Short mmCIF file of C-alpha atoms in Angstrom, two decimals:
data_model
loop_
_atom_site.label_atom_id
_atom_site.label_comp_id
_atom_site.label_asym_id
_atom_site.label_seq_id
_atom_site.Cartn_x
_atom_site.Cartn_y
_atom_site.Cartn_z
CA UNK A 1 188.00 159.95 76.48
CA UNK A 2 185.86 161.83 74.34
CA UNK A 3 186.47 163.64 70.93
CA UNK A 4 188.78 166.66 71.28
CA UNK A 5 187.70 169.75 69.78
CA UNK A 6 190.14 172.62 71.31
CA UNK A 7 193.98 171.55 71.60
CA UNK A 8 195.98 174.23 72.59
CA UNK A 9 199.73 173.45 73.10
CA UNK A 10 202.46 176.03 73.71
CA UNK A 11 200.24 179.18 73.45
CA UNK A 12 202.08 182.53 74.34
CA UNK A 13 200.47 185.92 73.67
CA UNK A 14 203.29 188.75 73.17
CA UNK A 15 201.86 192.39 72.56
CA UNK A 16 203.92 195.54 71.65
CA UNK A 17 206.21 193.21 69.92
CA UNK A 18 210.19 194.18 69.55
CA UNK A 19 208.90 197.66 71.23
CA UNK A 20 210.69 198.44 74.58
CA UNK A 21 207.53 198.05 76.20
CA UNK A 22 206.53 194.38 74.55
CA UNK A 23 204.74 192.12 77.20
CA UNK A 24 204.31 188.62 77.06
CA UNK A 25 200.53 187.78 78.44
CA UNK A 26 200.37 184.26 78.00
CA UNK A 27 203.31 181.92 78.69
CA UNK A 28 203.10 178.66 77.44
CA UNK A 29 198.97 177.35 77.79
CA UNK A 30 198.62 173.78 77.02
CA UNK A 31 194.45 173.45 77.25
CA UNK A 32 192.40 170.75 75.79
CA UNK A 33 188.97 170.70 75.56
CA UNK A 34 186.68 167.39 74.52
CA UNK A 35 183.23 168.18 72.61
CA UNK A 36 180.50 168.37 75.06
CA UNK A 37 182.55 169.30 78.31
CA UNK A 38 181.42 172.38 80.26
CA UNK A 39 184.69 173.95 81.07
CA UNK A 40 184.74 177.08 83.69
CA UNK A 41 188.15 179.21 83.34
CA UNK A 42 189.11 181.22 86.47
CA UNK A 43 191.56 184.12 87.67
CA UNK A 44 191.60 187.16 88.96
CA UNK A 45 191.46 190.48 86.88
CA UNK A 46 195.27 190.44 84.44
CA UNK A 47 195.58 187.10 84.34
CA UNK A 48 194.74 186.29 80.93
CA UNK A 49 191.84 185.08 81.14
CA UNK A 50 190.38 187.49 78.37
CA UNK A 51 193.24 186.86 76.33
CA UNK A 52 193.29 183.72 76.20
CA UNK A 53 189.01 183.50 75.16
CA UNK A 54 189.97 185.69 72.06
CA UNK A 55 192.69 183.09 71.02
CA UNK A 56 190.06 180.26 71.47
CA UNK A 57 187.74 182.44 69.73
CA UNK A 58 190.01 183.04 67.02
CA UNK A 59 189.32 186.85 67.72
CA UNK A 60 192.94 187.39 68.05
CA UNK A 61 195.98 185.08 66.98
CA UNK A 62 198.36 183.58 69.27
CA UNK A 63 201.69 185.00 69.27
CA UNK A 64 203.53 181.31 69.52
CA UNK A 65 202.12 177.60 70.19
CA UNK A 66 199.80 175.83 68.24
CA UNK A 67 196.04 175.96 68.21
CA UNK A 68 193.76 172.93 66.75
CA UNK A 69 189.90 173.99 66.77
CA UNK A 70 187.92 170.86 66.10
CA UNK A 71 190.61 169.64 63.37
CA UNK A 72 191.85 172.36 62.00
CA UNK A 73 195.14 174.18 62.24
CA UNK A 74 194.13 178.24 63.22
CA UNK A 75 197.72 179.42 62.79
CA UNK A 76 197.33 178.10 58.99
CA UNK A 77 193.68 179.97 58.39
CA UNK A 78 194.15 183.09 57.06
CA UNK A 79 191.82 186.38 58.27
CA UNK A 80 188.49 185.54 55.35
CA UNK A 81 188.74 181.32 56.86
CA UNK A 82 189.40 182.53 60.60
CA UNK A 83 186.12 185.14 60.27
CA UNK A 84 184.01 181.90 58.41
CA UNK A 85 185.38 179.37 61.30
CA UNK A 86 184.00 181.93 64.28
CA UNK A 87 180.35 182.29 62.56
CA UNK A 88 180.17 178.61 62.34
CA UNK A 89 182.22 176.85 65.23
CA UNK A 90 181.57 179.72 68.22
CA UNK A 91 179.22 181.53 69.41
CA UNK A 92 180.08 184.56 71.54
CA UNK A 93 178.22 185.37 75.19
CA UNK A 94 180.00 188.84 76.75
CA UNK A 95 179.19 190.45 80.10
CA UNK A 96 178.08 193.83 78.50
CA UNK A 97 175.32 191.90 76.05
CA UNK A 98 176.81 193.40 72.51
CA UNK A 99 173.43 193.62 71.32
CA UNK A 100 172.69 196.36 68.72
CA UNK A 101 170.20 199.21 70.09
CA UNK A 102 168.69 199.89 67.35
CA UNK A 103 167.51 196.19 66.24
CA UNK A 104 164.45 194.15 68.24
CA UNK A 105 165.52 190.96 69.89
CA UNK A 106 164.60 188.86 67.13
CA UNK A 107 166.74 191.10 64.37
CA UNK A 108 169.88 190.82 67.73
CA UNK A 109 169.16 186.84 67.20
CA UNK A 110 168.84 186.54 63.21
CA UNK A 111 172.22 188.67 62.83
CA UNK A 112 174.63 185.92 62.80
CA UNK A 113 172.15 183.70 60.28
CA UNK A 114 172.30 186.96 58.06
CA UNK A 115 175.86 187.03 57.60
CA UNK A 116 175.91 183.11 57.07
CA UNK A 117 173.21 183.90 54.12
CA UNK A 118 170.14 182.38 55.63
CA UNK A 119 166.92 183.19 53.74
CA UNK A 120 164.97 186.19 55.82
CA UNK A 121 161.82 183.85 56.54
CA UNK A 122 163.91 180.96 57.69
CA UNK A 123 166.34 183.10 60.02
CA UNK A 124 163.18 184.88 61.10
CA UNK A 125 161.11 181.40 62.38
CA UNK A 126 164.88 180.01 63.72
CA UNK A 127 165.51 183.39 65.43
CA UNK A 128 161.59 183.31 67.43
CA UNK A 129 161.97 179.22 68.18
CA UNK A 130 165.49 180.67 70.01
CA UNK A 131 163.68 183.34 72.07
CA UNK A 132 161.43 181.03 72.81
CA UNK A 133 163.31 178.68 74.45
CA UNK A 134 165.22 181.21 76.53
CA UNK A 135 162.31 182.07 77.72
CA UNK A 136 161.88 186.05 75.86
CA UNK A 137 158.62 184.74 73.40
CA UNK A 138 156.52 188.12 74.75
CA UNK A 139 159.88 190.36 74.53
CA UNK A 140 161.11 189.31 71.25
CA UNK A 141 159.56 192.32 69.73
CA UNK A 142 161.71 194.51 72.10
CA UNK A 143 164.60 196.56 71.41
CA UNK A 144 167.49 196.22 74.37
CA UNK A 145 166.75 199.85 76.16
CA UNK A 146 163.20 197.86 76.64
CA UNK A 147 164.83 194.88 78.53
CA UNK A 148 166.57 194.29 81.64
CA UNK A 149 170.06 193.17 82.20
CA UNK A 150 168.85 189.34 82.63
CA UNK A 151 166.47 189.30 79.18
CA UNK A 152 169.59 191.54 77.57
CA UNK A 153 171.70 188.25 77.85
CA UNK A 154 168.88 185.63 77.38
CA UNK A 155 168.70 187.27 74.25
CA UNK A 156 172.71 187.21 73.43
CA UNK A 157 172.51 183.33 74.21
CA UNK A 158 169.94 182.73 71.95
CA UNK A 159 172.16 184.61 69.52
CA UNK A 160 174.96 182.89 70.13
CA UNK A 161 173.74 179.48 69.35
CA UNK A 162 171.71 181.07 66.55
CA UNK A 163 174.21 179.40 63.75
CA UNK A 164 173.86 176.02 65.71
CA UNK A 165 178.11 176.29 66.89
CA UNK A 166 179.70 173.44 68.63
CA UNK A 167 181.17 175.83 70.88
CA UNK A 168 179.95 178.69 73.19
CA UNK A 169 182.04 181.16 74.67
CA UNK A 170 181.11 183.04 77.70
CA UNK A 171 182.72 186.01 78.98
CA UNK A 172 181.60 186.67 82.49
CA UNK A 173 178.08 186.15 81.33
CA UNK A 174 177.06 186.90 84.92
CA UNK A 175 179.34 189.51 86.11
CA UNK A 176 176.54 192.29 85.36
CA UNK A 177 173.71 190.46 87.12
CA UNK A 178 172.58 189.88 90.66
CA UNK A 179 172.62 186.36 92.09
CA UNK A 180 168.94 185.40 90.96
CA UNK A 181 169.00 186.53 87.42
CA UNK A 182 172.84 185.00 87.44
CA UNK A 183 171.54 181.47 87.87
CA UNK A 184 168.68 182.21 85.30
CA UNK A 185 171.29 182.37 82.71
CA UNK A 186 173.55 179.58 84.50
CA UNK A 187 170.58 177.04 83.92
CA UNK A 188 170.05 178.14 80.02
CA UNK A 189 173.75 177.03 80.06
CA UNK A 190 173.48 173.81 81.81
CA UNK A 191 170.39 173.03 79.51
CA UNK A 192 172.21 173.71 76.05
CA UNK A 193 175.27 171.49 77.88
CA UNK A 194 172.96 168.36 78.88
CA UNK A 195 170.39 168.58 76.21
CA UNK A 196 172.24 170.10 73.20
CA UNK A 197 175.69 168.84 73.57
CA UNK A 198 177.37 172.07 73.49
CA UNK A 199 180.74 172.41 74.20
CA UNK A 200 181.39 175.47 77.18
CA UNK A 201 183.92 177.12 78.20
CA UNK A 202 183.04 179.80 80.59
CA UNK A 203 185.15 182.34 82.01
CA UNK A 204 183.97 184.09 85.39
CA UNK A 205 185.01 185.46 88.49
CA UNK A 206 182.63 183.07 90.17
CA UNK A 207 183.84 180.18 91.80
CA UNK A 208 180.68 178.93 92.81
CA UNK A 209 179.16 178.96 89.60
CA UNK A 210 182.50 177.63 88.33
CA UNK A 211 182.50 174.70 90.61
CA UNK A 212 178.70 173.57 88.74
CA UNK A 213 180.85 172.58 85.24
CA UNK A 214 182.81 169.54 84.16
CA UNK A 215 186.13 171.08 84.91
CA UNK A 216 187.83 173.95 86.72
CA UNK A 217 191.08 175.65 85.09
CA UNK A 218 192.84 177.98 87.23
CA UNK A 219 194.54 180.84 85.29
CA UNK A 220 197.26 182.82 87.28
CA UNK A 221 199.72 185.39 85.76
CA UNK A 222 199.38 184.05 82.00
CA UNK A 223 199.84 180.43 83.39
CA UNK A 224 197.37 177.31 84.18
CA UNK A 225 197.89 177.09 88.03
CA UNK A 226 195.46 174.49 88.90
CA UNK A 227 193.03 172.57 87.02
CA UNK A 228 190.29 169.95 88.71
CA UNK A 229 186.90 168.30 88.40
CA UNK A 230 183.75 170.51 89.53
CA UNK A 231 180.00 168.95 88.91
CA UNK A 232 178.96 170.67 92.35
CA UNK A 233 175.20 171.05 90.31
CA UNK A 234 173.39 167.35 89.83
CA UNK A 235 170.66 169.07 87.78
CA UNK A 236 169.18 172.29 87.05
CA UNK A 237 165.90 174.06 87.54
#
């Protein structure tokens, strides 16, 4: 049994609370998550699965239930400890990139480190060495009109684990990419699993690709349905 870092226990999600129209999105998630597993959450479109990444995130708050990230108590933190705890403890992969037009890769990759308070020439030199190893060193210059859809996300992972977080969360990091480019990024994943330790949790429609991690968790109507052991994927390319 490894070291738990996510504990979710009792986790509801209410929205539109004591309106006529309030609706309960999450009813009752117990989840828990060891550092270094590569967990794949599943379900099809309204099932929660969105929701329930933003509570782990600590994007949003859960409405009832408690949530430990890596020792501490999220329904204690208040909004200034909750925004510190995300650019430390998670980094964020989404399906639609959320990389800012107007900046080159390397500024997309340093952004986190600047609102951390890195020095420029240190998050500059961390920021290439991330590119790098995701493959974009010639494209690192490039602003994301210049890329395609696959270097668009190579760049958002090296962003996300620009801050060095024991956690990556990815949001149908595939669903905008065809099957090649999909297990491009699938294989930066499995390498910052095996050779960085990082803690996953990916969310996709995918079942195949969900099948390569630790763990499966089936997520049906707000509820965890069915939950088993995947490792289809030995190794990686």
């Amino acid at each position: 049994m490894g070291e738990r870092i996510i504990s979710l226990k009792g986790i509801k999600k209410s929205f539109f609370i004591g309106k006529p129209n309030e609706l309960e999105v999450l009813h009752g998630i117990d989840l828990e998550v060891n550092k270094g597993e590569f967990v794949a959450v599943v379900g099809e479109s309204g099932s929660g699965k969105s929701t329930l990444m933003n509570i782990i995130g600590v994007l949003d708050r859960q409405t009832d239930g408690k949530y430990i990230l890596d020792g501490i108590d999220i329904s204690k933190a208040n909004d200034k400890q909750l925004s510190e705890i995300r650019n430390k403890k998670v980094g964020f992969v989404f399906q639609t990139f959320n990389l800012i037009g107007r900046q080159t890769a390397v500024k997309n990759v340093e952004l986190p480190m600047l609102y951390k308070g890195v020095p420029k020439k240190e998050r500059t030199k961390k920021a290439e060495e991330l590119l790098e190893m995701v493959n974009m060193k010639d494209r690192m210059k490039h602003k994301p009109n210049e890329l395609s859809g696959g270097q668009k996300q190579r760049v958002s992972i090296a962003r996300a684990i620009a801050n060095d977080p024991a956690i990556i969360l990815a949001d149908e990091p595939t669903g905008a990419l065809d099957s090649q480019t999909s297990r491009t990024v699938m294989d930066i994943f499995h390498r910052l699993h095996k050779e960085h330790n990082k803690t996953i949790i990916l969310i996709t429609h995918n079942r195949d690709l969900a099948e390569e991690c630790d763990r499966v968790i089936t997520l049906k109507d707000g509820m965890i349905t069915d939950e088993f052991e995947g490792g289809r994927l030995n190794g990686f390319s």
